[in-house]
Short mmCIF file of C-alpha atoms and ligand atoms in Angstrom, two decimals:
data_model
loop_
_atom_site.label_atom_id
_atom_site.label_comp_id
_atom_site.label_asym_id
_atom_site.label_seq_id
_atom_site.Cartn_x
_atom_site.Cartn_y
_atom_site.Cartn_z
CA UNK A 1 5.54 4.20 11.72
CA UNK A 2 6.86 6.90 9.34
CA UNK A 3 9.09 8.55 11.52
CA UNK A 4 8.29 12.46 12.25
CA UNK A 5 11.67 13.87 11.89
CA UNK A 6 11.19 13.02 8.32
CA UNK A 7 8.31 15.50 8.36
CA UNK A 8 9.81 17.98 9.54
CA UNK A 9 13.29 18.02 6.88
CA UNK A 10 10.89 18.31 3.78
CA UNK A 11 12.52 18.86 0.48
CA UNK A 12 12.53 17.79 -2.99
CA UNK A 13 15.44 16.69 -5.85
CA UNK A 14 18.06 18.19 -3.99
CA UNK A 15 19.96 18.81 -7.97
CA UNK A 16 22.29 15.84 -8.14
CA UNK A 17 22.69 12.59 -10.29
CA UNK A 18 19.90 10.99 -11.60
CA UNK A 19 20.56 8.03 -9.30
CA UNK A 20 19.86 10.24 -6.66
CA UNK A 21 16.53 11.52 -7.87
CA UNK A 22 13.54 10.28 -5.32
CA UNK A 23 11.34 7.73 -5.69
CA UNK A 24 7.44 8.56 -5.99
CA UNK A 25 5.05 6.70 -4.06
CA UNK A 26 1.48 7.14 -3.88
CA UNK A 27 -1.70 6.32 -2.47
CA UNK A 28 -5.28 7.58 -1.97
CA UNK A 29 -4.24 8.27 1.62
CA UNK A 30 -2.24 7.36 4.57
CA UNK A 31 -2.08 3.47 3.84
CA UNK A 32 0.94 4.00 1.31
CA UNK A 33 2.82 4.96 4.46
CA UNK A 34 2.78 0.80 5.70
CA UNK A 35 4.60 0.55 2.53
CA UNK A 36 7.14 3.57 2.45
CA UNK A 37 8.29 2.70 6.09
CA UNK A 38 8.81 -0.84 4.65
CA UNK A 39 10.83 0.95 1.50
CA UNK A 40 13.14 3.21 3.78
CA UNK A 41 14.21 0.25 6.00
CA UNK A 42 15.06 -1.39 2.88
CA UNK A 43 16.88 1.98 1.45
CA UNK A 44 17.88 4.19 3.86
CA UNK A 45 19.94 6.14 1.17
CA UNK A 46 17.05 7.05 -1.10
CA UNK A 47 14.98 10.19 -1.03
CA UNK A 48 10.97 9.67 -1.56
CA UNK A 49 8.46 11.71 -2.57
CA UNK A 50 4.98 10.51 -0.84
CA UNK A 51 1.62 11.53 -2.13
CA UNK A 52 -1.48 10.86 -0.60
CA UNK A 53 -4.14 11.79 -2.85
CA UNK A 54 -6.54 12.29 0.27
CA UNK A 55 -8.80 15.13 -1.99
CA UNK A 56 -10.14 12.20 -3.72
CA UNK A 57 -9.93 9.13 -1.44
CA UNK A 58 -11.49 6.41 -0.89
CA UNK A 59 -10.36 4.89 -4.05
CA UNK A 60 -11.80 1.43 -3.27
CA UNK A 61 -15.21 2.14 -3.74
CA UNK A 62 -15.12 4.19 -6.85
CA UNK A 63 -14.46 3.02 -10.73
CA UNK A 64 -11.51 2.13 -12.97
CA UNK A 65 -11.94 5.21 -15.06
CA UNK A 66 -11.66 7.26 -12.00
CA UNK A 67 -8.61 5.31 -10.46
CA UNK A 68 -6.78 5.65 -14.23
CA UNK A 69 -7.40 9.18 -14.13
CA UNK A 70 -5.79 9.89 -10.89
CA UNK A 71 -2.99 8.03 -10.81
CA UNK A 72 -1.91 9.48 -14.43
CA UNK A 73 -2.29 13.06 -12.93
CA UNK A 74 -0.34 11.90 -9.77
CA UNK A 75 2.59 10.45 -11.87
CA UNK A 76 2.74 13.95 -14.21
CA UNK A 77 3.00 15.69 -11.28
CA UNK A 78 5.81 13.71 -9.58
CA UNK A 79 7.55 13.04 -12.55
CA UNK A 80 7.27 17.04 -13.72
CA UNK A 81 7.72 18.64 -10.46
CA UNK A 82 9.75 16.34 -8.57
CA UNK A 83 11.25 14.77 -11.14
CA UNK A 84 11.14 11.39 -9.88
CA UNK A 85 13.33 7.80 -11.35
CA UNK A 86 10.88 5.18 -10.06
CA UNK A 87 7.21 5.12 -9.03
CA UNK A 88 6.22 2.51 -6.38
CA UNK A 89 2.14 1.92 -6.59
CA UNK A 90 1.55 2.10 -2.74
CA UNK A 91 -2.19 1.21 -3.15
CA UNK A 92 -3.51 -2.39 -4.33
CA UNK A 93 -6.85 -0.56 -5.53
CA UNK A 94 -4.65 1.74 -8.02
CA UNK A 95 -2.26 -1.44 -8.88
CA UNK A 96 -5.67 -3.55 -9.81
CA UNK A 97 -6.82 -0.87 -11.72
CA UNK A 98 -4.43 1.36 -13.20
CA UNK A 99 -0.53 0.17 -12.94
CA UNK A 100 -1.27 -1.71 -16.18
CA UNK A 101 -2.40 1.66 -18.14
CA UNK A 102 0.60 3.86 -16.72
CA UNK A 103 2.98 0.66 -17.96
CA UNK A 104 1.43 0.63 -21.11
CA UNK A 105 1.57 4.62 -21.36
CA UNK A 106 5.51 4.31 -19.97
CA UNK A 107 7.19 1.33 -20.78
CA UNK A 108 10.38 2.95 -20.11
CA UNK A 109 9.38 3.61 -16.24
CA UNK A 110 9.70 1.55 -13.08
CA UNK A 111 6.32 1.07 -11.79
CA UNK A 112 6.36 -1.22 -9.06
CA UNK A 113 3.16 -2.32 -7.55
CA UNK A 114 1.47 -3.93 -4.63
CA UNK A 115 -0.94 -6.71 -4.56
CA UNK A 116 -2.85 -8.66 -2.07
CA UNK A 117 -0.34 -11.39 -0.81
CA UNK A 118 -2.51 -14.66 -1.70
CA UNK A 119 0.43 -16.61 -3.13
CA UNK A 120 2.21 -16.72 -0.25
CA UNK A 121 -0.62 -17.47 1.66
CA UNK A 122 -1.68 -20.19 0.19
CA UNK A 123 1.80 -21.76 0.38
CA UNK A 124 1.54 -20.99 4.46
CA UNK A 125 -1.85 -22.01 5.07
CA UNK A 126 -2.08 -25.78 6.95
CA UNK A 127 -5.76 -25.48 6.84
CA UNK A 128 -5.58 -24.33 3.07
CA UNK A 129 -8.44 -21.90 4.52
CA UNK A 130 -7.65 -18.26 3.75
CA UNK A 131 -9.20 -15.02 4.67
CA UNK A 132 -8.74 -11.95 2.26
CA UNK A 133 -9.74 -8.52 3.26
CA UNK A 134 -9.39 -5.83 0.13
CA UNK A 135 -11.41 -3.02 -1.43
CA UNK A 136 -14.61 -3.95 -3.04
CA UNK A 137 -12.93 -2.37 -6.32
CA UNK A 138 -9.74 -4.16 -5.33
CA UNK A 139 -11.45 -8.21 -5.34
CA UNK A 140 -13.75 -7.63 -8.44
CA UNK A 141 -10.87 -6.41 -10.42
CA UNK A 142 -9.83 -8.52 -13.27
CA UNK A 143 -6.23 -8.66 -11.72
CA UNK A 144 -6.90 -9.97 -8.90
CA UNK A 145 -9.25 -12.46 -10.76
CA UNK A 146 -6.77 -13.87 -12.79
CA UNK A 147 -4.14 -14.33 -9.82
CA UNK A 148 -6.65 -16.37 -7.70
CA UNK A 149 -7.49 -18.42 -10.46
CA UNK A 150 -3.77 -18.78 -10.99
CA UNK A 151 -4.04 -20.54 -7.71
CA UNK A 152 -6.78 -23.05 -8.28
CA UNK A 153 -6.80 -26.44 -6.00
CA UNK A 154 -4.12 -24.91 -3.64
CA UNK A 155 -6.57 -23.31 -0.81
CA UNK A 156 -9.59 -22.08 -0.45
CA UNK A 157 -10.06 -18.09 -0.11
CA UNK A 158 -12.81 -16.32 1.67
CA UNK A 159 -13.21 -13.33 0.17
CA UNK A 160 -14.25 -9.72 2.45
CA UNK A 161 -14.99 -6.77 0.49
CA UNK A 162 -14.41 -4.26 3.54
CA UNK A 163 -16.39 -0.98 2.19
CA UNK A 164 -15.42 2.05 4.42
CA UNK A 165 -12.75 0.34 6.19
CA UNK A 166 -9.76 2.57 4.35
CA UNK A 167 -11.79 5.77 4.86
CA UNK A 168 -12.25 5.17 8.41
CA UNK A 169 -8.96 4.08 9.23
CA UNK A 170 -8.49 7.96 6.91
CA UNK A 171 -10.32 9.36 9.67
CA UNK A 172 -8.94 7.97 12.52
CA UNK A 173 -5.44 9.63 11.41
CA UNK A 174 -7.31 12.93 12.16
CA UNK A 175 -9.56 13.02 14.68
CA UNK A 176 -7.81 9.64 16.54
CA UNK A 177 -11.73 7.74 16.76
CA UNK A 178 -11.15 4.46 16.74
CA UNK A 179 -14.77 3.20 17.28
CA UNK A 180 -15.92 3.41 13.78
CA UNK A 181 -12.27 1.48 13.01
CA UNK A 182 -13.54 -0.97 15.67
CA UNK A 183 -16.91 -1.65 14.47
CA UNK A 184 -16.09 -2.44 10.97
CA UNK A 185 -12.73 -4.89 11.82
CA UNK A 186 -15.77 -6.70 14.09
CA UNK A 187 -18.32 -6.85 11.10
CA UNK A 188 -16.27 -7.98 8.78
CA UNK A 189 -13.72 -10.59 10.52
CA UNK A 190 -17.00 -12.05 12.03
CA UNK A 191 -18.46 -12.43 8.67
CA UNK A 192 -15.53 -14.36 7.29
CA UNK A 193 -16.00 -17.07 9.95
CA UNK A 194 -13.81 -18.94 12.14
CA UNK A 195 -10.18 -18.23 12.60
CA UNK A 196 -8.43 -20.87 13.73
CA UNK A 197 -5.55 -23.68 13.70
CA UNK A 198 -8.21 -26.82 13.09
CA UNK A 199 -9.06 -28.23 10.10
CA UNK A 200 -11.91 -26.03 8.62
CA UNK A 201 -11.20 -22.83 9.95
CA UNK A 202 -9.16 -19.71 8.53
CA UNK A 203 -5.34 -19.46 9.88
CA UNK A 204 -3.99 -17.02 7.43
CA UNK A 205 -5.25 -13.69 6.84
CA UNK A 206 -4.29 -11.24 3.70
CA UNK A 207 -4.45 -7.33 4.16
CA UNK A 208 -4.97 -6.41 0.77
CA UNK A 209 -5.26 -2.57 1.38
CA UNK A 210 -2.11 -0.56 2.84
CA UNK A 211 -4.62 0.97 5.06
CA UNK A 212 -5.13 -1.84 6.80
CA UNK A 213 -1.88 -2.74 8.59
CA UNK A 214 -2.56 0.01 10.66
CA UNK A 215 -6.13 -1.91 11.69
CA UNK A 216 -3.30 -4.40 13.31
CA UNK A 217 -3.79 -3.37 16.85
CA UNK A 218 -7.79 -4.06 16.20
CA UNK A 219 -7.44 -6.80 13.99
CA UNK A 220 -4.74 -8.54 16.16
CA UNK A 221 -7.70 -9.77 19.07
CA UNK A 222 -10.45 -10.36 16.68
CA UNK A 223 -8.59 -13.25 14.92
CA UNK A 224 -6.40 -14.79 17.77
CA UNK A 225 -3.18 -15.43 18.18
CA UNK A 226 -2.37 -18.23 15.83
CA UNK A 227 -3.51 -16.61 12.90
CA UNK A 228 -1.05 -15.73 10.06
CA UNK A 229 -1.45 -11.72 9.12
CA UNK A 230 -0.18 -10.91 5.96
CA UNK A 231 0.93 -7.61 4.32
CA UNK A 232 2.76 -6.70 1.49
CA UNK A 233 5.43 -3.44 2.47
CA UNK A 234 8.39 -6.04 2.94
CA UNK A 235 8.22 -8.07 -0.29
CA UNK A 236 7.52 -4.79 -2.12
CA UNK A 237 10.06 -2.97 -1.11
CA UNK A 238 13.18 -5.93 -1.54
CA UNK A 239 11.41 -6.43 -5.17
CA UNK A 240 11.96 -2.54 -5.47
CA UNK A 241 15.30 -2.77 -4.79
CA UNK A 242 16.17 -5.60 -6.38
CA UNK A 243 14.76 -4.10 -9.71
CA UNK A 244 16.60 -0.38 -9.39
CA UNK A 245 20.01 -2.21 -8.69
CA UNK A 246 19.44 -4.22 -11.93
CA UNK A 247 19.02 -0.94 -13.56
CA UNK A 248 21.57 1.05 -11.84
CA UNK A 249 19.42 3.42 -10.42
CA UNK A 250 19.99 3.04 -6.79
CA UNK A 251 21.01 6.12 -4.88
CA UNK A 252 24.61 6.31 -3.80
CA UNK A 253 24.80 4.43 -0.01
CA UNK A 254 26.98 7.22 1.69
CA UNK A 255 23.76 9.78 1.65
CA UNK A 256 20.54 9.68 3.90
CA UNK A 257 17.76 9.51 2.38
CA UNK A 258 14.82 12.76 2.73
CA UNK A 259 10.68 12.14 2.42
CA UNK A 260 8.88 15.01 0.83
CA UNK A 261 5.14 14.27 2.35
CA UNK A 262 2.46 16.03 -0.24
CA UNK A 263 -1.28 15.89 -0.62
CA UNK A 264 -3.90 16.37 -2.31
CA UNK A 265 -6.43 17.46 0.75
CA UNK A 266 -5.71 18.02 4.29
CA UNK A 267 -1.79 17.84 4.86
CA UNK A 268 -0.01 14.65 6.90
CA UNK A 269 1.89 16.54 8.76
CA UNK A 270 0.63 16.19 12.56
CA UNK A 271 -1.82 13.76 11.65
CA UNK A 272 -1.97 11.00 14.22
CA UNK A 273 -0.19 7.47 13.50
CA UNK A 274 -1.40 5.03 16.10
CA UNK A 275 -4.34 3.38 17.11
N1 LIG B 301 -4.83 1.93 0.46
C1 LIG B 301 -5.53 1.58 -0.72
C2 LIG B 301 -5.46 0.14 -1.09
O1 LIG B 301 -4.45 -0.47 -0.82
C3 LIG B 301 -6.78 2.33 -1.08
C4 LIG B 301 -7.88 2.32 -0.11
C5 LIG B 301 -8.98 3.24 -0.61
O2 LIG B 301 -8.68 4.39 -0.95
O3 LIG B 301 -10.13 2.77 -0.69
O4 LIG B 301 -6.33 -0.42 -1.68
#
């Protein structure tokens, strides 16, 4: 979990090289935060400047237009105000529908996204029986279209559209209910059928939201122990790094690195983090 002391030593571009500008990540909520814990481990030097657009979460359920139109506003405002050198997507409902519009508006920015990690399921999957759980906006994107098709013959993928799962998990980070969290992990692992080692049963599960990592604790029982989880904050965040290098825009090793938490609605700061 996103460590509190971080919280607490909030700032912004602290007025030094560009290298050391922060990095912008966003999401509709609190999921990003599965991705910018993955992103500090990874670069411990860099400062980031989290937004959770929590005014006008969930994004999952609403339209492209809408999803567009946020995460333009978000990146104006980090790259304005806080003056950011990257942007890292922490939200595979804004990647599927809007990382391609910002690119095409920017081409000069790094916009790193996150997407539901099917490919490397289906290369880990002995049963070649796959369980995806995503937004509904999320699996009937035409992204996310194109990449399962890109993976034709090589497993099969049962497909969960989990509506309300993000907002609840929202919730939860305020008033610390997991019940509602509960119900919907049961309704929709049960409807994806058996999990399982054996032939004809689902051993590897995607979490295509960021929200849902922190389901883990829920999810964990419902499935069994032998079933693959997958998530995406690792991958994402060595790709990050991996691309800044190449353009010289890491941050210089001998600092520590500062999160500036910001967002739209009801701050993060004292939320709760665990189930
Ligand atoms: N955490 C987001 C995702 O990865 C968005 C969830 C939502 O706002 O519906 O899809």
């Amino acid at each position: 979990m996103v460590q509190a002391h971080c919280q607490r030593r909030v700032q912004g571009h602290r007025g030094e090289e560009p290298v050391n500008a922060p990095i912008g990540v966003f999401d509709s909520g609190v999921g990003g935060l599965s991705i910018l814990q993955a992103l500090q481990l990874h670069m411990p030097a860099e400062d980031f400047v989290y937004m959770a657009d929590n005014a006008h979460a969930p994004y999952g359920e609403r339209d492209a237009a809408f999803v567009r139109e946020r995460a333009t506003a978000i990146w104006h405002t980090l790259r304005d105000e806080h003056h950011v050198k990257a942007l890292v997507v922490a939200c595979n409902t804004a990647t599927a529908l809007a990382i391609q519009h910002l690119r095409d508006a920017h081409p000069e920015v790094a916009f790193f996204g996150v997407e539901p990690a099917v490919k490397p399921a289906a290369a880990h999957s002995q049963t070649h029986r796959v369980g995806v759980m995503a937004t509904p906006a999320t699996l009937g994107s035409d992204k996310f279209i194109q990449l399962l098709n890109s993976l034709k013959g090589q497993a099969e993928f049962v497909l969960q559209p989990c509506e309300g799962l993000a907002d609840a998990i929202e919730q939860h980070w305020r008033d610390g209910k997991d019940a509602p969290v509960k119900a919907l992990c049961e309704k929709y692992v049960s409807a994806m059928g058996d999990f399982g080692s054996q032939a004809g049963q689902i051993d590897t599960l995607v979490l295509g939201c960021t929200h849902y990592p922190f389901a883990l604790p829920l999810l964990r029982p419902l499935v069994g122990e032998n079933v693959t989880i997958l998530e995406t904050g690792e991958p994402v965040a060595r790709h990050t790094q991996q691309v800044l290098a190449e353009r010289g825009l890491l941050a210089d090793v001998a600092r520590v690195g500062r999160v500036n938490f910001l967002a739209t609605g009801d701050s993060l700061i004292g939320v709760r983090s665990q189930f």
